[in-house]
Short mmCIF file of C-alpha atoms and ligand atoms in Angstrom, two decimals:
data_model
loop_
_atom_site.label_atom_id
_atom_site.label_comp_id
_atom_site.label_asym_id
_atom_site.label_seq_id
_atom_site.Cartn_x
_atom_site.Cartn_y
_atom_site.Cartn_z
CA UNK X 1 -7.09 16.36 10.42
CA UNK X 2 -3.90 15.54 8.92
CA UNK X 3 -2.24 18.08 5.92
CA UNK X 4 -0.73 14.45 4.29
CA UNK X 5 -3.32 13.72 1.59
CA UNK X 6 -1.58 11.61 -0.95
CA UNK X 7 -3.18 9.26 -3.92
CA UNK X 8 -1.38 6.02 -5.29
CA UNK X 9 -2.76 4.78 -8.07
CA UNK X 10 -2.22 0.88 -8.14
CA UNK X 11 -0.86 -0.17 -10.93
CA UNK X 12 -2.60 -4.02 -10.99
CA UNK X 13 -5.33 -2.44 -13.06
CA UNK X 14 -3.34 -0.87 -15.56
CA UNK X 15 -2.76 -1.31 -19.11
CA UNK X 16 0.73 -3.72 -18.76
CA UNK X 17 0.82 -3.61 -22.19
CA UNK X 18 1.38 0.38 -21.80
CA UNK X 19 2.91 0.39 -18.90
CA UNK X 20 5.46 3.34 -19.19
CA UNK X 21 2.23 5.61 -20.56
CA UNK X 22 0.28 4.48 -17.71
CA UNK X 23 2.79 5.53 -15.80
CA UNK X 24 3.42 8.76 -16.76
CA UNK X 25 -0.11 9.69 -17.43
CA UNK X 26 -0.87 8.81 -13.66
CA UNK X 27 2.07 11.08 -13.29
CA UNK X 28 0.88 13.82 -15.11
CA UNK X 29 -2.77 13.63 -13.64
CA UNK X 30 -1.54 14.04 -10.18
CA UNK X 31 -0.40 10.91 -8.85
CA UNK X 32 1.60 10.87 -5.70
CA UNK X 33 3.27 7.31 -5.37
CA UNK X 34 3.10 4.40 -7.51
CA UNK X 35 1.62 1.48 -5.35
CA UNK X 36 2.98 -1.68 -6.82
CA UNK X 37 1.02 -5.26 -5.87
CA UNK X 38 3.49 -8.15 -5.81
CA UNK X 39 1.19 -11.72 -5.20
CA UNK X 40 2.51 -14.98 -4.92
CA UNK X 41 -0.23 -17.32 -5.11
CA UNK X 42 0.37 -18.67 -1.82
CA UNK X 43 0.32 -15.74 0.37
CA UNK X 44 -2.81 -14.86 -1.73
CA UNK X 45 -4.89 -16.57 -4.53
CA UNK X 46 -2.98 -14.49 -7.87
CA UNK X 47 0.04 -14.25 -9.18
CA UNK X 48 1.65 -10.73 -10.36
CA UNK X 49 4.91 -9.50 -10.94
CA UNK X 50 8.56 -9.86 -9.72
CA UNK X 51 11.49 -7.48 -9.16
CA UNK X 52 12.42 -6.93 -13.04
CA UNK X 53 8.99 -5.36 -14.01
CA UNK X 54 9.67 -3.38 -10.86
CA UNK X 55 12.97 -2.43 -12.42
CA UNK X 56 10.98 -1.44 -15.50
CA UNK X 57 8.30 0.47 -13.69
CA UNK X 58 11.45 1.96 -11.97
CA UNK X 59 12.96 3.12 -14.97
CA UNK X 60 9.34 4.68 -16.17
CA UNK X 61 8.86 6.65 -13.04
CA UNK X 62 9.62 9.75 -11.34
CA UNK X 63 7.29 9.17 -7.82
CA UNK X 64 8.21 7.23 -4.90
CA UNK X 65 7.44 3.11 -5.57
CA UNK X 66 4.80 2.10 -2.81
CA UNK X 67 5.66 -2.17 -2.85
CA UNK X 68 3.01 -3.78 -1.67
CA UNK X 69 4.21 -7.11 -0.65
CA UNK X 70 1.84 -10.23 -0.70
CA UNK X 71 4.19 -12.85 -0.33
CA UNK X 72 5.15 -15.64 2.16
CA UNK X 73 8.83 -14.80 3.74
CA UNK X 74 9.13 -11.80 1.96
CA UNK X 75 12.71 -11.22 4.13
CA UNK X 76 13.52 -13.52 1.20
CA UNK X 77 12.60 -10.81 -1.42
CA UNK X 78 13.41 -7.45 0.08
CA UNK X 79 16.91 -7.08 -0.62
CA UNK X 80 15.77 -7.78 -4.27
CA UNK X 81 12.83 -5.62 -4.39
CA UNK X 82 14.87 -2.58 -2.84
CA UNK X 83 17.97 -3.13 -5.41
CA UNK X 84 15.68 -2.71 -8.01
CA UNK X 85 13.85 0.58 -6.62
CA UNK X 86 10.94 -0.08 -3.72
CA UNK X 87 11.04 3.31 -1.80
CA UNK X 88 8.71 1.78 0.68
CA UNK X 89 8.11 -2.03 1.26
CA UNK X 90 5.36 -2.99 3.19
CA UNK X 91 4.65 -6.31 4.31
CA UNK X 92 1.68 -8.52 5.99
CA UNK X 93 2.41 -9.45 9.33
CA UNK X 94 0.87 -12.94 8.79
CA UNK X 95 3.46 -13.43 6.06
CA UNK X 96 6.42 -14.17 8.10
CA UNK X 97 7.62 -15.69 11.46
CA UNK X 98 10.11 -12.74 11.86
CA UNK X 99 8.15 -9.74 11.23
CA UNK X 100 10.63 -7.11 13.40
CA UNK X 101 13.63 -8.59 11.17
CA UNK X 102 11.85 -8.66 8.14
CA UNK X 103 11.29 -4.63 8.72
CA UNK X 104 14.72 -3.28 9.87
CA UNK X 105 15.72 -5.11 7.03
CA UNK X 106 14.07 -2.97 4.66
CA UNK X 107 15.49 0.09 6.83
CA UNK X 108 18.27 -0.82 6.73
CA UNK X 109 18.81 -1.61 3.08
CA UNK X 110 17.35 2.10 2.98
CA UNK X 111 13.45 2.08 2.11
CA UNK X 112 10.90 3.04 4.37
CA UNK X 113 9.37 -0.44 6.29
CA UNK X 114 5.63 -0.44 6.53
CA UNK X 115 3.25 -2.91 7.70
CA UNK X 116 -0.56 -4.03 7.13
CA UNK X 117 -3.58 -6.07 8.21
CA UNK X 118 -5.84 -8.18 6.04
CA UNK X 119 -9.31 -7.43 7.01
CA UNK X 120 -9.11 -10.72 9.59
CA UNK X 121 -6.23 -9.09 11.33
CA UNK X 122 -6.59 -7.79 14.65
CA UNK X 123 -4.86 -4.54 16.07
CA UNK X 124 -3.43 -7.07 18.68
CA UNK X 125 -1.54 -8.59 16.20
CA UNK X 126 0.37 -5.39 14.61
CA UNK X 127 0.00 -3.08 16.81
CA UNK X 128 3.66 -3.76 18.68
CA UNK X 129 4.72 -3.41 15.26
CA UNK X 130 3.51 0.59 14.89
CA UNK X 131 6.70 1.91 16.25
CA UNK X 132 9.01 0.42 13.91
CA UNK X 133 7.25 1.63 10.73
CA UNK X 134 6.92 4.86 8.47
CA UNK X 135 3.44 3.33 6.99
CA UNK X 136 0.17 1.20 8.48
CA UNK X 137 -1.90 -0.23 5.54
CA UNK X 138 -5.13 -1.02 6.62
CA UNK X 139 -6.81 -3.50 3.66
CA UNK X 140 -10.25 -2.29 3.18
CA UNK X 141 -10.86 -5.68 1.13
CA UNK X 142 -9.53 -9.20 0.65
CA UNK X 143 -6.35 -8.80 -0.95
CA UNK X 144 -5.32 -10.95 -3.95
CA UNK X 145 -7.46 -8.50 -6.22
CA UNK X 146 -8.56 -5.38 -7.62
CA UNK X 147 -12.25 -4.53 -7.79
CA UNK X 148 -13.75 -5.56 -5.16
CA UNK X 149 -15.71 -3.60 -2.59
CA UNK X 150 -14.96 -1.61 0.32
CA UNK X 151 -15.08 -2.78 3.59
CA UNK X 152 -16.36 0.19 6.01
CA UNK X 153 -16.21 -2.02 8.77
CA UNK X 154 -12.62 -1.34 8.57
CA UNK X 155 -12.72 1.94 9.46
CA UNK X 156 -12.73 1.22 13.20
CA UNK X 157 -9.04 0.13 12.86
CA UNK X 158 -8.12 3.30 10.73
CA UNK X 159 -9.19 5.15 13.64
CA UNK X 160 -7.22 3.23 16.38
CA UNK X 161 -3.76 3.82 14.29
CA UNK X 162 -5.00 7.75 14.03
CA UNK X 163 -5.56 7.96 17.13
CA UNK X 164 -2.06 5.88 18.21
CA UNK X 165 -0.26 8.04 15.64
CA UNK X 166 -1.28 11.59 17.36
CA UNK X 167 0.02 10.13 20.18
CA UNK X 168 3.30 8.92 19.25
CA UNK X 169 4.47 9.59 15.58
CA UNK X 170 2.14 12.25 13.69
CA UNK X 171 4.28 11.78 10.35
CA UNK X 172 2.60 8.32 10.71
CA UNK X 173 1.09 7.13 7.10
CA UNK X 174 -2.08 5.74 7.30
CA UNK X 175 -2.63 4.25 3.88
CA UNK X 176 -6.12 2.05 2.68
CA UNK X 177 -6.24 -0.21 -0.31
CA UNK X 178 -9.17 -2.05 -1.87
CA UNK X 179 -12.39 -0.55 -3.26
CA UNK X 180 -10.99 3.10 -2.63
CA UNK X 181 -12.79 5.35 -4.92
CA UNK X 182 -14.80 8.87 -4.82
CA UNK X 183 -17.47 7.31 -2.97
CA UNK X 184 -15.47 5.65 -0.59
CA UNK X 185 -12.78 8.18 0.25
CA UNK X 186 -14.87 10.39 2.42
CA UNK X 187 -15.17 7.82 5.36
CA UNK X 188 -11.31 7.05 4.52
CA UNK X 189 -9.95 10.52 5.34
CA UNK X 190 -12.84 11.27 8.21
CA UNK X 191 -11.19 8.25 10.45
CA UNK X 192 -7.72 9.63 9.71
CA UNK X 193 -6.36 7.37 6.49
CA UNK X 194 -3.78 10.11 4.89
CA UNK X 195 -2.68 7.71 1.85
CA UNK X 196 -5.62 6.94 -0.59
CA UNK X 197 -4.63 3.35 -2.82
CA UNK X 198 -7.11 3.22 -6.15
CA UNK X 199 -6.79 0.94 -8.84
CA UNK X 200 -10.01 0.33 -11.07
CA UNK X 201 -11.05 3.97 -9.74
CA UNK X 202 -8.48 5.50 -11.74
CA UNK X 203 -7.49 3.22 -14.33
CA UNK X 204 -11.33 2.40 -15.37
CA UNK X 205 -12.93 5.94 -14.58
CA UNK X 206 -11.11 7.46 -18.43
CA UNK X 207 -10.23 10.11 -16.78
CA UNK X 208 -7.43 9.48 -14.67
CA UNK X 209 -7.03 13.62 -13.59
CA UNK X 210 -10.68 13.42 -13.12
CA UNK X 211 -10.22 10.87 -10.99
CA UNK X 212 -7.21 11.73 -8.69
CA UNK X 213 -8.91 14.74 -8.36
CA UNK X 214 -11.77 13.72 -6.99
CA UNK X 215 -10.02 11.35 -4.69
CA UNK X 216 -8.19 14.37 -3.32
C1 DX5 D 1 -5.57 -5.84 -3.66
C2 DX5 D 1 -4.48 -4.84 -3.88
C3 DX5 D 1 -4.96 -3.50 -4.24
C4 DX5 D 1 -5.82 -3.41 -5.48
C5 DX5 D 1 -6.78 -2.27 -5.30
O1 DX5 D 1 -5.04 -6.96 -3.06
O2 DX5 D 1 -3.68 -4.72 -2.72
O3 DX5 D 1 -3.89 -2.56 -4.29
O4 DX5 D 1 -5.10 -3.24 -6.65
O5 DX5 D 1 -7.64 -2.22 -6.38
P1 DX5 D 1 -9.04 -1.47 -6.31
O6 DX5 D 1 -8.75 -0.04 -5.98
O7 DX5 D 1 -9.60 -1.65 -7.67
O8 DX5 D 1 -9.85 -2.14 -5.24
ZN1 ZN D 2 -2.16 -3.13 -2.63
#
C-alpha cells in the first residue's frame, strides 16, 4: 500500500464568511492541502469562486492549494489561477478540446498538472493522459456539489490508475472527491486512492481534528 496518505479538506463547505479561521483551523487540525472548487455554471450546474478569493485563500494559507477546476476551456484560466497561487491545477478532460496543452501549460507556468474523470468518464478517455500528470482525481460523485453520496462503483477505476501507477510512476497521486468521509475512506485507500478530498465531513462533523483524524 502506498506511505502517501494525505487529507484536503475542501473548502466549498466552509464558513466563507470565516474564511482565514477556516483555514487555519483546518491547518492546525491536520490538514494536508487545501482543495479549492472553482464551478462555472456551464461546465457544471453552480457557480463558486474566481482567482481573487484564491488570492485571499492564498494569503491565509501555509499548505499546498489543490485547484480543482470545473470550468469549460480552463487553458483560458490557468495562467490566472497559477499567478495567484494554485500549486496543483487539475482539470476535467471533457472540459477542453486541447487537454495535453491545457496541462503542460500548467507545468510549465510551474504547478503540478493533474487530471480527472466525472463518474461518466471512461479510463479510455484519460488514460493517455496518466503520463503527463503528477495527480488522477477520480470523482466519487457528480461534481457541481458538496454533500452528496459516494459512489463505490468508482472504485474499479481507482484500482486501474493503482495498478497503472506501480507500473509506471509510484509517486502517482491518486486523489477522490465527493462523499469522502470516515465511512467511506476505507474502500478509498484499500483500491489504492492516496489523497482523501472531504468537505461536509470536516467542515460539518465540529470537530475538524476529530475528523482529519479519522480520515487518516
Ligand atoms: C464536488 C467537489 C467536491 C466537494 C466535496 O463537485 O468537487 O470537492 O466539495 O464535498 P463532500 O466531501 O461534502 O462530498
Ligand atoms: Zn473538488
Amino acid at each position: 500500500m502506498s506511505d502517501i496518505n494525505l487529507v484536503a479538506p475542501s473548502l466549498l463547505s466552509c464558513d466563507f464568511a470565516h474564511l482565514a479561521e477556516e483555514i487555519k483551523a483546518v491547518e492546525d487540525a491536520g490538514a494536508d492541502w487545501l482543495h479549492v472548487d472553482i464551478m462555472d455554471g456551464h461546465f457544471v450546474d453552480n457557480l463558486t469562486i474566481g482567482p481573487p478569493v484564491v488570492a485571499s485563500i492564498k494569503k491565509a494559507s501555509k499548505i499546498p492549494l489543490d485547484v480543482h477546476l470545473m470550468i469549460e476551456n480552463p487553458e483560458k484560466y490557468i495562467a490566472e489561477f497559477v499567478k495567484v497561487g494554485s500549486d496543483r491545477v487539475t482539470i476535467h478532460v471533457e472540459s477542453t478540446k486541447d487537454v495535453r496543452g491545457a496541462l503542460k501549460k500548467i507545468r510549465e507556468l510551474g504547478a503540478k498538472p493533474g487530471i480527472t474523470l466525472r463518474p461518466k468518464t471512461s479510463l479510455d478517455e484519460v488514460q493517455e493522459f496518466f503520463s503527463l500528470v503528477d495527480l488522477v482525481l477520480i470523482m466519487t460523485v457528480n461534481p457541481g456539489f458538496g454533500g452528496q453520496s459516494f459512489m463505490p462503483e468508482q472504485m474499479e477505476k481507482v484500482r486501474h490508475v493503482k495498478a497503472w501507477s506501480q507500473k509506471n510512476n509510484s509517486k502517482l497521486f491518486i486523489e477522490v472527491d465527493g462523499g469522502v468521509n470516515s465511512k467511506t475512506v476505507g474502500v478509498c485507500r484499500e483500491a489504492g486512492a492516496n489523497v482523501f478530498v472531504a468537505g461536509n465531513a470536516i467542515f460539518k462533523s465540529g470537530n475538524y481534528q476529530q475528523a482529519i483524524k479519522s480520515l487518516k
